[in-house]
Structures are given as structure tokens and as C-alpha cells.
PDB file of C-alpha atoms in Angstrom:
ATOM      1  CA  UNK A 254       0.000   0.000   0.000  1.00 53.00           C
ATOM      2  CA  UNK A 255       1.456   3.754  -0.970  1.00 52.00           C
ATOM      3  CA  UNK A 256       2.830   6.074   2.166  1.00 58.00           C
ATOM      4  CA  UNK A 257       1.134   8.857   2.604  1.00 60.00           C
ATOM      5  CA  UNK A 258       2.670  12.300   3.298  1.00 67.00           C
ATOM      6  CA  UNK A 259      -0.002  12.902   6.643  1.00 75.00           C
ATOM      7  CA  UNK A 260      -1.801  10.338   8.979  1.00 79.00           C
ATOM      8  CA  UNK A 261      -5.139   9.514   7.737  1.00 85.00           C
ATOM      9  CA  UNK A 262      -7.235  10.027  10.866  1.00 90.00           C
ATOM     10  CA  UNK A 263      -9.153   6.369  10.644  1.00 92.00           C
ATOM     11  CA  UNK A 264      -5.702   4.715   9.496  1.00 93.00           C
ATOM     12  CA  UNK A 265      -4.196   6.535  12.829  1.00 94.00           C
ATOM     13  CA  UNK A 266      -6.761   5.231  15.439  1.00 95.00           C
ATOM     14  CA  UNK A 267      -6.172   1.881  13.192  1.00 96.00           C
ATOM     15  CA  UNK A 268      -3.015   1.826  13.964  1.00 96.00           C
ATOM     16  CA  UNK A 269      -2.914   3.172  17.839  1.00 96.00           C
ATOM     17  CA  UNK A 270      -5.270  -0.316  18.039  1.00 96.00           C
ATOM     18  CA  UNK A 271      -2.741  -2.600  16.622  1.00 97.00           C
ATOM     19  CA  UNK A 272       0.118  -0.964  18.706  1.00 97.00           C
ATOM     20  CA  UNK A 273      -1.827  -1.509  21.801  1.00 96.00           C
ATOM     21  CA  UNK A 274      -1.940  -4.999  20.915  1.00 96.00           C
ATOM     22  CA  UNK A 275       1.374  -5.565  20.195  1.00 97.00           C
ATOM     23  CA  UNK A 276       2.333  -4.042  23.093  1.00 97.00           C
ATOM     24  CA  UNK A 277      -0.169  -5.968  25.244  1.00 95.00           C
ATOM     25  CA  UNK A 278       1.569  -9.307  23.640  1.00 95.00           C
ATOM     26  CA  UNK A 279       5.129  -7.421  24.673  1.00 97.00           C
ATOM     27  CA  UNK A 280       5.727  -8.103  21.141  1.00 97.00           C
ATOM     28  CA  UNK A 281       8.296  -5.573  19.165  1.00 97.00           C
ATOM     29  CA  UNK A 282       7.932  -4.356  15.651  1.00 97.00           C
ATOM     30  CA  UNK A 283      10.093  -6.202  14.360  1.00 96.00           C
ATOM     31  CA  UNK A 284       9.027  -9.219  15.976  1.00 97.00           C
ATOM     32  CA  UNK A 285       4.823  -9.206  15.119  1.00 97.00           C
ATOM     33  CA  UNK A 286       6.202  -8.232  11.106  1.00 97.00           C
ATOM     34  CA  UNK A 287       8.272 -11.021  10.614  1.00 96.00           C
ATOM     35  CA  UNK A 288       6.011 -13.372  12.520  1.00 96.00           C
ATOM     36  CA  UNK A 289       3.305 -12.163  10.690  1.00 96.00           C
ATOM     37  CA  UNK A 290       4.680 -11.926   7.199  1.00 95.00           C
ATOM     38  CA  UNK A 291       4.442  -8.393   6.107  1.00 94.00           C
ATOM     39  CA  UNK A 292       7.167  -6.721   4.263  1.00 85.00           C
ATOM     40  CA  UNK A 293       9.233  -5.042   7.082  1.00 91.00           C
ATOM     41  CA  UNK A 294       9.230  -3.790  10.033  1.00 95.00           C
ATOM     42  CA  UNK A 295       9.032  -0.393   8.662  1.00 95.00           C
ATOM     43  CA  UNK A 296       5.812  -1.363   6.824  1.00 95.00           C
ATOM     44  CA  UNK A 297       4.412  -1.954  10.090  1.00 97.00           C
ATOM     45  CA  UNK A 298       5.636   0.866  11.743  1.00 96.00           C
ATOM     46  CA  UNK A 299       3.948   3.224   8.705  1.00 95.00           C
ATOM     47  CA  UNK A 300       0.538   1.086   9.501  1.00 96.00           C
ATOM     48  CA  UNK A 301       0.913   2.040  13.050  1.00 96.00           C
ATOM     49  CA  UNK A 302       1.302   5.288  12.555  1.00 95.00           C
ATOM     50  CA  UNK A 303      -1.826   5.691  10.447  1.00 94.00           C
ATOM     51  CA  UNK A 304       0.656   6.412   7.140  1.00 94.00           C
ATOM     52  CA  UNK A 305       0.320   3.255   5.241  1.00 93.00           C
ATOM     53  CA  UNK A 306      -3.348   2.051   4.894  1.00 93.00           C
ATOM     54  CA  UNK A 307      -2.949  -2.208   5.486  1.00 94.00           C
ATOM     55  CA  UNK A 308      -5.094  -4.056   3.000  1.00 95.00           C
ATOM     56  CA  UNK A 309      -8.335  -6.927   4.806  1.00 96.00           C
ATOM     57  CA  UNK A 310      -5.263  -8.855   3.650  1.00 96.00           C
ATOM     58  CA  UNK A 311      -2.528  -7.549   5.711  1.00 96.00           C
ATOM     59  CA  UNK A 312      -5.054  -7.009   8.830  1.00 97.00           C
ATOM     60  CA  UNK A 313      -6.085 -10.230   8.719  1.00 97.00           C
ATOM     61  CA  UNK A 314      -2.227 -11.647   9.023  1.00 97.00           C
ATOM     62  CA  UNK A 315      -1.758  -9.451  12.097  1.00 97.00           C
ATOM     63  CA  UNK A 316      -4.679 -10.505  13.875  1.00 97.00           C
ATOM     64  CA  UNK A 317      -3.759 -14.303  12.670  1.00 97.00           C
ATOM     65  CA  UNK A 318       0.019 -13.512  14.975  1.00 97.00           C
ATOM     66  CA  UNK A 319      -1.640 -11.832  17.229  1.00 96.00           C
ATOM     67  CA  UNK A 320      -4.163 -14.090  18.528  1.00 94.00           C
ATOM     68  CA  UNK A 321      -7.181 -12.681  17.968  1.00 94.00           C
ATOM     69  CA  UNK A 322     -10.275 -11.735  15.421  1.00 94.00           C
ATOM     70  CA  UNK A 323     -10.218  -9.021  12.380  1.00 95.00           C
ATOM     71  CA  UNK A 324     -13.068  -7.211  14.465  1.00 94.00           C
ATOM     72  CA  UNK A 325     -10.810  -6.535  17.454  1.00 94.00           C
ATOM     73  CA  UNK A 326      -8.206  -4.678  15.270  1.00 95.00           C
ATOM     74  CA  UNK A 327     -11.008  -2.044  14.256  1.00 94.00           C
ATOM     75  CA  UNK A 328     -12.166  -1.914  17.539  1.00 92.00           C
ATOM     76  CA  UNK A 329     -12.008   1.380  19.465  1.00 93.00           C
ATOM     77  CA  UNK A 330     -13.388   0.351  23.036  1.00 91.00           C
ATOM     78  CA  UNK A 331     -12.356   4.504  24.006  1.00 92.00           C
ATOM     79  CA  UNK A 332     -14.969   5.573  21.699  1.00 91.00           C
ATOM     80  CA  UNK A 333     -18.407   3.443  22.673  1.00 92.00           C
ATOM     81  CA  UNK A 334     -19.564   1.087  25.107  1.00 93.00           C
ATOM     82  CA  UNK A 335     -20.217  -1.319  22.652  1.00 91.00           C
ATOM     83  CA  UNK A 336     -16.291  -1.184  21.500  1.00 92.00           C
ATOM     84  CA  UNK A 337     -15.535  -1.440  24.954  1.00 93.00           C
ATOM     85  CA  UNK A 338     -17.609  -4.310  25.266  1.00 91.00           C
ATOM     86  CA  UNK A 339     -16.328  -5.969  22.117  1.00 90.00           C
ATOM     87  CA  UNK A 340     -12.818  -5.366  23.997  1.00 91.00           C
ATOM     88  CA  UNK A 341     -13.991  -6.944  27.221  1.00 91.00           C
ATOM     89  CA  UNK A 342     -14.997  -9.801  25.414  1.00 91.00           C
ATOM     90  CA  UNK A 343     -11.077 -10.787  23.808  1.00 88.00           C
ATOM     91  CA  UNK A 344     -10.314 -11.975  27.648  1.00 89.00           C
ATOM     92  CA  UNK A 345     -13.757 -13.754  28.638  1.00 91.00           C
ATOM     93  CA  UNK A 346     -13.927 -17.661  28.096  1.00 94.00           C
ATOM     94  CA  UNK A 347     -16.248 -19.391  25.737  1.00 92.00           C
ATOM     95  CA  UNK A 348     -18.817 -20.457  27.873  1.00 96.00           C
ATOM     96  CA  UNK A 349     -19.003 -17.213  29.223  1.00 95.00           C
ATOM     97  CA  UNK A 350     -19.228 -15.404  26.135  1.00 92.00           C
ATOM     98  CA  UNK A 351     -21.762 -18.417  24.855  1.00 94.00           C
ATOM     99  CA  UNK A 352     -24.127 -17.078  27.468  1.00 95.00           C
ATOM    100  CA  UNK A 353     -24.070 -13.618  27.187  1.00 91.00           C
ATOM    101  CA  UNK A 354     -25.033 -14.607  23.719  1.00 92.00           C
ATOM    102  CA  UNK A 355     -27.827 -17.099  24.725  1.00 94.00           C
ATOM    103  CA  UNK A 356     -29.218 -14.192  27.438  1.00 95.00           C
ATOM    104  CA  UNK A 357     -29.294 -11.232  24.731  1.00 91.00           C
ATOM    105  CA  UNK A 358     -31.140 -13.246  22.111  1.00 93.00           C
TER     106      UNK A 358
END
């Protein structure tokens, strides 16, 4: 995907998400890019930064590495309760999530 010269705002919150992430993993750049398969670690870095827009592609490899669903990368839990919620929900067990499920429908 082409660099861009400013931070596209949606790319930048997109990016501050997948940082967090990484972070939370205590996973390095370099580490989550060459575990997950993207170009560089500067490719990364210009995806976290909100200057290279990743392709469904490219977001789908760094949720494969890091354990988790496409949904939670574009996942803002500071902006809504439902986001929040959907963030909750990465550390609650099956079962548990089964019956919140079960109890909302």
C-alpha cells in the first residue's frame, strides 16, 4: 500500500489499536512483522502510525500472529460502550461469552 505524506485520521486510530496490541503481547515491531509476514518492520511501523493504509489482507495476518479476530483490530473500546464491550470480550472464556449470547437473544 502507498505512504502517505499525513496520517489519515481512521488509518491513525487503526493503527494506535494494533500498537496496543502488540504491546499488550510485549511483542516488538520487528518481531509481530516477521512473525506475521508483512514486508518489514518499517511497513508496520507506517501502519501504526496511520501512514500506510494495510489491506483486509494484511489485517487479517496481524490478527492471525496476534491471537485474535479481524473485528478486534477495528475496535475502538475509548470511543463506545459497545467497543468497549467488544474489547472486554477478547479476555472472557467461551462459555461465558456463549451465554451472554444465549441471554441477549
Amino acid at each position: 500500500m502507498p505512504r502517505r505524506d499525513s496520517a489519515d485520521p481512521i488509518g491513525a486510530k487503526l493503527g494506535r489499536r494494533i500498537r496496543v496490541l502488540r504491546e499488550e503481547q510485549g511483542l516488538t515491531q520487528e518481531k509481530l512483522a516477521y512473525e506475521a509476514g508483512l514486508k518489514s518492520k518499517g511497513h508496520l511501523s507506517g501502519i501504526e502510525k496511520g501512514l500506510v493504509l494495510p489491506t483486509i489482507q494484511t489485517l487479517a495476518l496481524l490478527a492471525e500472529r496476534l491471537g485474535t479476530e479481524l473485528v478486534d483490530l477495528v475496535t475502538f473500546p475509548e470511543e463506545s460502550e459497545r467497543h468497549r464491550l467488544i474489547d472486554l470480550s477478547r479476555s472472557m472464556k467461551v462459555g461465558t461469552i456463549r451465554r451472554l449470547v444465549r441471554d441477549a437473544s
